[in-house]
Coordinates of C-alpha atoms and ligand atoms in Angstrom, one line a residue:
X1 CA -20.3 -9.2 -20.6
X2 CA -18.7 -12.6 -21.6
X3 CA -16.0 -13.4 -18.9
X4 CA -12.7 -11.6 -19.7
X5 CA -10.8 -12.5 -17.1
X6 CA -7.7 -14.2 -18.1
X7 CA -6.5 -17.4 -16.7
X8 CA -4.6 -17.2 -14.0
X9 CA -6.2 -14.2 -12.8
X10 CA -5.0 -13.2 -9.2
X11 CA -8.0 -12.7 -7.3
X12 CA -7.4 -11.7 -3.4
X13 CA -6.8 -9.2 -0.5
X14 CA -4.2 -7.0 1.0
X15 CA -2.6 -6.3 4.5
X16 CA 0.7 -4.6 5.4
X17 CA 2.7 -5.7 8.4
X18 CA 2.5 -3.0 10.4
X19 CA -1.5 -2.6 10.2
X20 CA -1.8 -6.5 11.4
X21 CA 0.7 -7.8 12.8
X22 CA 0.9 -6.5 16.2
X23 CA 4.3 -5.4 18.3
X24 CA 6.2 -4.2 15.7
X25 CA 8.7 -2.9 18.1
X26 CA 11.7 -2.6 16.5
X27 CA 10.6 -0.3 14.0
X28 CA 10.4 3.5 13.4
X29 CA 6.2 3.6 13.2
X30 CA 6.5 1.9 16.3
X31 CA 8.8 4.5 17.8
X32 CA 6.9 7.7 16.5
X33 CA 3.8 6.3 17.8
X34 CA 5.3 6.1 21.1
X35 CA 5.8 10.1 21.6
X36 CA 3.3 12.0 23.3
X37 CA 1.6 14.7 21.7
X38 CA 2.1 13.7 18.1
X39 CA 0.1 12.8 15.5
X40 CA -0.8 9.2 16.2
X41 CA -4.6 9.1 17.2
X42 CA -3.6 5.6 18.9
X43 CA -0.8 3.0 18.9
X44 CA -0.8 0.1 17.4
X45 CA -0.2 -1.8 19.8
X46 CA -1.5 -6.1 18.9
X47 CA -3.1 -4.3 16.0
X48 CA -5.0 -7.3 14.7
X49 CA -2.5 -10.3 16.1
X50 CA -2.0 -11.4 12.8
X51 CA 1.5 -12.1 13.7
X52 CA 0.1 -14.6 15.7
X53 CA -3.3 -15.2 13.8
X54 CA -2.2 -15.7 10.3
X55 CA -2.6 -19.1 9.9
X56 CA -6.6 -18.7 10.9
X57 CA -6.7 -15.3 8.8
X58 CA -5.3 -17.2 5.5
X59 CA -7.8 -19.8 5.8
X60 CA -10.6 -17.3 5.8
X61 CA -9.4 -15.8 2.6
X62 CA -9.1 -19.6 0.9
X63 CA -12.4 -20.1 2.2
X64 CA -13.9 -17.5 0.1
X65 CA -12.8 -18.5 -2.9
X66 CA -9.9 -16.4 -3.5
X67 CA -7.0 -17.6 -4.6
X68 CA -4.1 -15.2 -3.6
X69 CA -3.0 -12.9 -0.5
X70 CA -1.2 -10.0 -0.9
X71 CA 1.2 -9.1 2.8
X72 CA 4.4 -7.6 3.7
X73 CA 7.5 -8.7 5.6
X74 CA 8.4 -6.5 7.9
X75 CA 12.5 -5.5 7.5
X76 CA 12.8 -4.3 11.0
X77 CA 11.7 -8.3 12.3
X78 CA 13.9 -9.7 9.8
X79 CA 16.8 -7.5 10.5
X80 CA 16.5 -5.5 13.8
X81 CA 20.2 -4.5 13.3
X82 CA 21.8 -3.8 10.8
X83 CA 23.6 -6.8 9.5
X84 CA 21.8 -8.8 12.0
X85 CA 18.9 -11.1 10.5
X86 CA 16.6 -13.1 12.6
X87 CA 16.3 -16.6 11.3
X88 CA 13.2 -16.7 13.8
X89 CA 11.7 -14.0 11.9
X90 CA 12.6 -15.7 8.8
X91 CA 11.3 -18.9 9.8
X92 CA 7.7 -16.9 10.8
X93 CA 7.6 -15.8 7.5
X94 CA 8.4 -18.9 5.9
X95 CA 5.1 -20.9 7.6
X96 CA 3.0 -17.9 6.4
X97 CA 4.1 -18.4 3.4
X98 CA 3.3 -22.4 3.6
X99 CA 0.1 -21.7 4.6
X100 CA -0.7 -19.5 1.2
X101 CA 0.8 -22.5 -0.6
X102 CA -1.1 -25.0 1.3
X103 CA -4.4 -22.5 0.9
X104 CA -4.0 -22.8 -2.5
X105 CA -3.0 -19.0 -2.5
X106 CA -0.5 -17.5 -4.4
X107 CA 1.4 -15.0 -2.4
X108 CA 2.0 -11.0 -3.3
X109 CA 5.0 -10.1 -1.1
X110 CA 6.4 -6.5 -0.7
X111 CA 9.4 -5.6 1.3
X112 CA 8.3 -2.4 2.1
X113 CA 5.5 -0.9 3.3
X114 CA 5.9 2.4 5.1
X115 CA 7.4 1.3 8.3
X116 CA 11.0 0.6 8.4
X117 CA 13.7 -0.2 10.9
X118 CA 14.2 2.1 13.9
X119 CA 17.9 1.3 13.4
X120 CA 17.7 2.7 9.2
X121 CA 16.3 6.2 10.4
X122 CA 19.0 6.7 13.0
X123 CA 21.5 6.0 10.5
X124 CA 19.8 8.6 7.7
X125 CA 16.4 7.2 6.6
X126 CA 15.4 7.8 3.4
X127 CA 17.6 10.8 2.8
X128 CA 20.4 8.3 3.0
X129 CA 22.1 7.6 -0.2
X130 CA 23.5 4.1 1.9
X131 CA 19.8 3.3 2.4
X132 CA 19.2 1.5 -1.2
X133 CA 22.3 -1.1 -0.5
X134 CA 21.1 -1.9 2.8
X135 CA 17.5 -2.7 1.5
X136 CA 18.5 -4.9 -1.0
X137 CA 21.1 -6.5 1.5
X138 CA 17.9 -7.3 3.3
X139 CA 16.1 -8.2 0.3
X140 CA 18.6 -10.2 -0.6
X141 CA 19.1 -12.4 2.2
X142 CA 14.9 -12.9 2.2
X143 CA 15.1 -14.1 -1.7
X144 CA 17.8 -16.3 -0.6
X145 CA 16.3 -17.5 2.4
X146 CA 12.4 -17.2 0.7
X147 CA 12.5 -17.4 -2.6
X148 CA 11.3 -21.0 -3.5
X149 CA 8.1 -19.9 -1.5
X150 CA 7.9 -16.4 -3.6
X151 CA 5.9 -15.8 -7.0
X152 CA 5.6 -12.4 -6.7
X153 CA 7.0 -9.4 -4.8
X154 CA 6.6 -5.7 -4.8
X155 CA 9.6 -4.1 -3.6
X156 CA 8.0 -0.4 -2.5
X157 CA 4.9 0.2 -1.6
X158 CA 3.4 3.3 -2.7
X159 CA 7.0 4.6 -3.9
X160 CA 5.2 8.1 -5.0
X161 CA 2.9 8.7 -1.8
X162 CA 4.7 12.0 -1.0
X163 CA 4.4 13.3 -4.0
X164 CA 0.6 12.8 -3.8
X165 CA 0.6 14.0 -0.4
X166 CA 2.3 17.2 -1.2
X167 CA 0.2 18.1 -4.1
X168 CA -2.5 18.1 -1.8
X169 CA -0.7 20.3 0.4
X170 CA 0.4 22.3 -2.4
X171 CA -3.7 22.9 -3.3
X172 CA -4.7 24.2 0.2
X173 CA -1.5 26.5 0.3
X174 CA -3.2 28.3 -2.6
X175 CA -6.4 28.4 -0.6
X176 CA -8.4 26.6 -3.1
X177 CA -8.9 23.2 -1.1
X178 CA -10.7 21.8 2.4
X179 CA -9.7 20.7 5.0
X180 CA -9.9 17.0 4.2
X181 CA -9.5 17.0 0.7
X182 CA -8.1 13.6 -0.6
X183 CA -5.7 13.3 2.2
X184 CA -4.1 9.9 1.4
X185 CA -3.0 6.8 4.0
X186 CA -4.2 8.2 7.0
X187 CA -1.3 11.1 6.9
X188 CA -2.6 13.5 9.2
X189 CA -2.9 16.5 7.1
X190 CA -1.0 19.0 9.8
X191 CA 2.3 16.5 9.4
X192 CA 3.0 17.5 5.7
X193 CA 2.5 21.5 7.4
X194 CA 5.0 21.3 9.8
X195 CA 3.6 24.3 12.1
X196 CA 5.4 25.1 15.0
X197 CA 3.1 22.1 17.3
X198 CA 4.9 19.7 14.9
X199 CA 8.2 20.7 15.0
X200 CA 8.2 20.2 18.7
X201 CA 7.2 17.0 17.9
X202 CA 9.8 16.3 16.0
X203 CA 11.9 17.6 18.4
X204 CA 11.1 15.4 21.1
X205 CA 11.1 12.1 18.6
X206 CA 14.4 12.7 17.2
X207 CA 16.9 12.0 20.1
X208 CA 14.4 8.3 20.2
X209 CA 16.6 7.8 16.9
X210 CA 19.5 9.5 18.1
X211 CA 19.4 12.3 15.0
X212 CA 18.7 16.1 15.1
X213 CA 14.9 16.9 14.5
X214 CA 16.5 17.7 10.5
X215 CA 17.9 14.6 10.0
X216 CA 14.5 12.9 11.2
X217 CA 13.6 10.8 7.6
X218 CA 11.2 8.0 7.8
X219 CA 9.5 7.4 4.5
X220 CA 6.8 8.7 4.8
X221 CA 7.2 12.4 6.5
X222 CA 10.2 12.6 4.0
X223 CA 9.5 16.1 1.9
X224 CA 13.1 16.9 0.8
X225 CA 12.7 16.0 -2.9
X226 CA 16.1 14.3 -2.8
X227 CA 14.2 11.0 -1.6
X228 CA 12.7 10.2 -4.8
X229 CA 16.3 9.2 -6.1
X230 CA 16.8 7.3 -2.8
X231 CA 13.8 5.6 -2.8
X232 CA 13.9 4.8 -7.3
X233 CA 17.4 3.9 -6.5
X234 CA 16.3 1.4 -3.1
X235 CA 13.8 0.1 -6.1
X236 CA 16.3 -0.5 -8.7
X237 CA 19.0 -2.1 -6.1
X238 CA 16.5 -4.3 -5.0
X239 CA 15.1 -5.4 -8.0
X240 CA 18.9 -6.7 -9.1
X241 CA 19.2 -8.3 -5.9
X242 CA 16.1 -10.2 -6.1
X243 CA 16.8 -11.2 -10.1
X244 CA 20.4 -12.1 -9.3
X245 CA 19.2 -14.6 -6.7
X246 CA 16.2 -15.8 -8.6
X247 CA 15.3 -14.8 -11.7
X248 CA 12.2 -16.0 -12.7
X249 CA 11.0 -14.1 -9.7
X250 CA 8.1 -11.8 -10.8
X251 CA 9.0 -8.0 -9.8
X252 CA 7.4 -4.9 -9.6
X253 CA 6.7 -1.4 -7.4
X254 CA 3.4 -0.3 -6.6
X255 CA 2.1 3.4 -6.8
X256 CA -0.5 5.3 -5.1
X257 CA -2.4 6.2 -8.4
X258 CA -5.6 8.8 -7.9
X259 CA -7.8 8.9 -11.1
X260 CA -6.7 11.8 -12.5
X261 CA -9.7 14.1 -14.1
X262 CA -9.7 17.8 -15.0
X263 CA -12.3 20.4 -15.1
X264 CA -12.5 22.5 -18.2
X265 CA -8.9 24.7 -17.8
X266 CA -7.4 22.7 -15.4
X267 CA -5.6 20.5 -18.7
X268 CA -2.4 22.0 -18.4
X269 CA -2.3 21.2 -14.4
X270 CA -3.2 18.2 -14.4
X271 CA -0.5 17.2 -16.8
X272 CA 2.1 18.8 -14.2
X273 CA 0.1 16.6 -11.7
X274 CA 0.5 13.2 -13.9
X275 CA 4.6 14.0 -14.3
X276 CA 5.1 14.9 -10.7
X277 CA 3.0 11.5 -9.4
X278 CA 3.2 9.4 -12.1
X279 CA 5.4 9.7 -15.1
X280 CA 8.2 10.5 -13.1
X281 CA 8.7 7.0 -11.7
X282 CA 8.6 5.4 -14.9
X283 CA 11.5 5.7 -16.1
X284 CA 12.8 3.2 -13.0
X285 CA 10.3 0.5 -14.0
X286 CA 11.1 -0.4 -17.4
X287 CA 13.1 -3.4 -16.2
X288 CA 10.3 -4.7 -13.9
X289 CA 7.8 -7.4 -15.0
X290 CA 4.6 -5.3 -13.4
X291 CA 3.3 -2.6 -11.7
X292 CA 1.3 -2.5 -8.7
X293 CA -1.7 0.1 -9.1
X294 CA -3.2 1.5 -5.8
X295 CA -6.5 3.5 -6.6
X296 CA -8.9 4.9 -4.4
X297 CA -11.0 7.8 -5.6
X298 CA -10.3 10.3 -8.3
X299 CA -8.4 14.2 -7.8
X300 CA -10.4 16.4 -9.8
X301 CA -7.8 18.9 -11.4
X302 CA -8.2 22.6 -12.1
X303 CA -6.3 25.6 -13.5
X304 CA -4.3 25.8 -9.7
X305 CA -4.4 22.3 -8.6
X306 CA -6.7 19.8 -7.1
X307 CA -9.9 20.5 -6.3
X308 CA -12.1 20.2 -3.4
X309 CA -14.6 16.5 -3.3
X310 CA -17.6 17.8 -5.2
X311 CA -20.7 19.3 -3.2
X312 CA -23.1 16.7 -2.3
X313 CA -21.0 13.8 -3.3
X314 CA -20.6 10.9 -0.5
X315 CA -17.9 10.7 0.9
X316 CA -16.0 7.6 2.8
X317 CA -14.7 7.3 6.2
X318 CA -11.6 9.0 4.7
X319 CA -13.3 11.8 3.6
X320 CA -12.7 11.1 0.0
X321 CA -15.4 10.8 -2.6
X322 CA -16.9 6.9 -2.6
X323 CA -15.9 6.6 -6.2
X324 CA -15.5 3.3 -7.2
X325 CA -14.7 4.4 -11.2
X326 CA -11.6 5.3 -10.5
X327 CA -10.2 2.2 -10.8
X328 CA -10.8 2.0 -14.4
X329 CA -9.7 5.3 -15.2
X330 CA -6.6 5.1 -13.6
X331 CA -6.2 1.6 -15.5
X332 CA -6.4 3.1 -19.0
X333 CA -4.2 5.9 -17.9
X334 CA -1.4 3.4 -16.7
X335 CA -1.6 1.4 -19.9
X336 CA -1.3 4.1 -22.2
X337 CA 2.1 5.2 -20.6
X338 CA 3.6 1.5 -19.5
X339 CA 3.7 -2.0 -21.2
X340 CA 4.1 -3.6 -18.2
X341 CA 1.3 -6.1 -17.1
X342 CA -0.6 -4.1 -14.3
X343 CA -1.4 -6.2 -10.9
X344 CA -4.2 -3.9 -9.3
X345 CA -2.6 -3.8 -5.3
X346 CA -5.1 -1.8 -3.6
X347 CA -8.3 -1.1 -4.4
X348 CA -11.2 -0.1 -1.6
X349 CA -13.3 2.2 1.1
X350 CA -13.2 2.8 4.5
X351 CA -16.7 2.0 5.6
X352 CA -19.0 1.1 8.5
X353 CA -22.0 0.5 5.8
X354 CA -20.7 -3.1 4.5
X355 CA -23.3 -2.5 1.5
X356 CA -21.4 0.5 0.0
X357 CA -18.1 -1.9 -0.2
X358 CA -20.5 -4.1 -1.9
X359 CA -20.8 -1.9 -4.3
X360 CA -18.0 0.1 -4.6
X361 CA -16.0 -3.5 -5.8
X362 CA -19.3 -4.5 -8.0
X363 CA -18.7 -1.1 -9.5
X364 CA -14.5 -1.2 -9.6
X365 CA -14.5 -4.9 -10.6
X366 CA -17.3 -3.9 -13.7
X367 CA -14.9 -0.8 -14.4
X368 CA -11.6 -3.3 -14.7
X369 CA -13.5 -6.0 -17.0
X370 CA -13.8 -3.0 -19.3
X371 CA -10.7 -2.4 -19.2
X372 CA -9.5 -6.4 -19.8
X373 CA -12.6 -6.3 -22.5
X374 CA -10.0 -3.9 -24.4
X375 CA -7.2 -5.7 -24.0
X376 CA -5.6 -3.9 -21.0
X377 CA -2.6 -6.5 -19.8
X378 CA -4.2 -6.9 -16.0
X379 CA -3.1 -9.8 -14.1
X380 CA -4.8 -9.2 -10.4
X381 CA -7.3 -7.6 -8.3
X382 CA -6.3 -7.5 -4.8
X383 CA -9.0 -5.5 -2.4
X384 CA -7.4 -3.4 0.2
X385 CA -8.3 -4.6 3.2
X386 CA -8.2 -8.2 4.1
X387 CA -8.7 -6.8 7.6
X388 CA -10.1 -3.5 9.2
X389 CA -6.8 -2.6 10.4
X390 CA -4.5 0.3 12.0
X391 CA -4.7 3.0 9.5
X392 CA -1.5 4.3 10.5
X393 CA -1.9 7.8 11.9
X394 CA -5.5 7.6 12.0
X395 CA -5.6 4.2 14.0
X396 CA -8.4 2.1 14.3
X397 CA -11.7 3.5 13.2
X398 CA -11.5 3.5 9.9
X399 CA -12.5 0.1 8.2
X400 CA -11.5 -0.8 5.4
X401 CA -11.9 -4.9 5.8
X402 CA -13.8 -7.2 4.3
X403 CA -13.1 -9.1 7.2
X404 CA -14.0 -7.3 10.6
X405 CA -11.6 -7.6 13.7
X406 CA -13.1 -7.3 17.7
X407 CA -10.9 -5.0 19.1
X408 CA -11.4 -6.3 22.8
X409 CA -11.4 -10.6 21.7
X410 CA -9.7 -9.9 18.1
X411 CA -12.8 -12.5 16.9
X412 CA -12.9 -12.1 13.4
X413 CA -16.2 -11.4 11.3
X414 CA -16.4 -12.2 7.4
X415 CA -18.3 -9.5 6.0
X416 CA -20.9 -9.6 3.4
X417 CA -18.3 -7.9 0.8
X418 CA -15.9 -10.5 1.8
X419 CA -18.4 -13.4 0.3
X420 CA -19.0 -10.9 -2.4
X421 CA -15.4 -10.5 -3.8
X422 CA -15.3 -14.4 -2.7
X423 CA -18.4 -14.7 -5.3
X424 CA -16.7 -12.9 -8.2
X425 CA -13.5 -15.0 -7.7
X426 CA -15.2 -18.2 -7.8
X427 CA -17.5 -17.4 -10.9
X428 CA -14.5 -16.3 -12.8
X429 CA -12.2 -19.0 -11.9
X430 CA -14.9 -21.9 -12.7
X431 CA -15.1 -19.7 -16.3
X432 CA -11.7 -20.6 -16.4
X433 CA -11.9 -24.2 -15.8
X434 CA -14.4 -24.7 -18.2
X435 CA -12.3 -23.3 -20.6
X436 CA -9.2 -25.2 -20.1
Ligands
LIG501 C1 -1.7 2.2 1.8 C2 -2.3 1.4 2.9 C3 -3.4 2.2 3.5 C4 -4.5 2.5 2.5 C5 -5.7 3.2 2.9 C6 -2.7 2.8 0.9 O1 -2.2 3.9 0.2 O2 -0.8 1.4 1.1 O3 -1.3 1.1 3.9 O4 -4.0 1.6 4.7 O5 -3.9 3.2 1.5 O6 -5.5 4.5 3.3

């Protein structure tokens, strides 16, 4: 296939601030992890250092050949009260964002990624119909403060991850699914279940936030189907703030996107399936100027919901079937909905056999040239993970890096996928040159 990757093409890898950074203290992940007897197989304690580390880690991703690095700031460093922003924190993320200009690597900020300030979920989480003015109050003040340094940012991450989670939830309530069916983001399955062991749990974590156990609403543990306004609303809030500051700022969410597929009867569900995960949140993004896909494997859909991974098929670390062709299916299913240009956020496997993330992206890159091949508007490929990382509840032992992280020294180890994705970036981008 002739090289169809437009020009400009953003080529990189992903982190999230709580997974790397290390010591997030002064937010709510931070907190539940804290509580005995929950659902946190570990804390995250220095999680990779990349708080500290950055400067090395950002090097290691130029020196591939990539040429962009997608990362959050974390709100609960840059405002650990409310109304209270750290210029320290500020300044941090200011140098990492040097060092991606100096790299030569665009940066792909979001604001959001799961965690969020202790201080928001005493005061209502993401039940709160306050909580959308105080994120773009933060979001605000890091355009202001940021904004020369920004290309692009993603406000939310995952906006719709508990409606995938649920529908996963709602499959094994109807008996039909496995135990670890398509889980997503290391969300212990038993926290969406709420059984009795989990309520204590609750219980005992909501006087850390000062709240009844019911008014306990970090994003993600947030059921009530009230948050999808809230968070939309946090989307659309901060999406003005960011344009009022600085327009030519590119914007957009990103959304946990499963390929969708059905087996013969399972047409009509997995319609209901695409309007509760997907077409739901569109109507939110028509102002934006992209949308962030996250794909990982596909949910087969039948007549009563989503079905079980298919006998025999290998699976990941996650327990998710290792299909890599999702990516392209859920690409042609975004553009046929939205004429937005997509930006592919997340893409990748948890793995200890570095030659299966070889060729899960060989496979997922082939499935999105396609997908450019037919004119689909994509502007960027960013691999989830930069770094094997703290996958949230499940801590540690998944990896999904194509960079590897010593847990005792925190020595870093560039993978053979890593010089792989490096490989594809390079070949594309001298295509590029030699075009221009
Ligand atoms: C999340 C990441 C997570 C990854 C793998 C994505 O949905 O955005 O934070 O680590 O999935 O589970």
């Amino acid at each position: 296939m002739s090289n169809p990757f437009p020009d400009h093409f953003l080529w990189g890898a992903a982190t999230a601030a709580h997974q790397v950074e290390g010591n997030n203290t002064n937010s709510d992940y931070w907190v539940m992890e804290q509580v005995p007897g929950g659902l946190f197989k570990e804390p995250s304690g220095d999680a990779c250092d990349h708080y500290h580390r950055y400067r090395e880690d950002i090097q290691l991703l130029a020196d591939l050949g990539l040429n962009s690095y997608r990362f959050s700031i974390e709100w609960a460093r840059i405002e650990p009260e409310e109304g209270v922003f750290a210029a320290e924190e500020i300044a941090h993320y200011r140098d990492m964002l040097l060092a991606c200009r100096e790299c030569g690597l665009t940066p792909i900020v979001t604001l959001h990624h799961f965690s969020s300030p202790r201080w928001l979920i005493s005061a209502g989480g993401w039940l709160n119909e306050q909580t959308p003015a105080r994120f773009a109050s933060y979001v605000r003040k890091v355009v202001q403060e940021l904004g020369d340094l920004l290309s692009y940012v993603c406000t939310i991450n995952e906006a719709n991850i508990m409606s995938v989670a649920l529908l996963t939830i709602d499959t094994r309530d109807r008996g039909l699914g496995e135990a670890e069916t398509n889980a997503p983001v290391g969300i212990q399955e038993q926290a969406l279940r709420m059984p009795p062991a989990l309520q204590n749990w609750f219980g005992r974590m909501a006087p850390r936030f000062n709240v009844r156990p019911d008014q306990l609403h970090p994003f993600i543990l947030t059921m009530a189907p009230e948050r999808h306004q809230v968070i939309l609303e946090a989307h659309k809030q901060a999406r003005e703030a960011i344009k009022a500051v600085n327009p030519a700022l590119q914007v957009g969410i990103t959304l946990a996107l499963p390929d969708l597929q059905s087996v013969e009867g399972g047409e009509e569900r997995l319609r209901v399936v695409e309007q509760e995960i997907y077409l739901n949140y569109l109507e939110a993004l028509h102002h934006d100027d992209f949308i962030g896909v996250q794909t990982y494997s596909r949910s087969i859909v039948g007549p009563h919901g989503v079905l079980p991974v298919p006998e025999g098929a290998e699976r990941t670390q996650m327990g998710n079937e290792f299909y890599p062709e999702a990516l392209e299916g859920t690409l042609r299913r975004v553009a046929r909905h939205l004429s937005l240009p997509i930006m592919v956020t997340e893409n990748g496997v948890a793995t200890d056999d570095d030659s299966r993330r070889i060729e899960y992206i060989r496979r997922a890159v082939a499935g999105m040239q396609r997908c450019l091949a037919d004119g689909l508007p994509i502007i960027g490929y960013q691999h989830w993970s930069a770094l094997d990382n703290f996958e949230w509840m499940l801590g540690f032992d998944k990896h999904f890096g194509i960079i590897g992280v010593d847990r005792q020294t925190q020595e870093r180890t560039v993978k053979e996928s890593a010089y792989f994705l490096g490989n594809l970036a390079k070949s594309a981008l001298r295509a590029e040159q030699t075009r221009s």
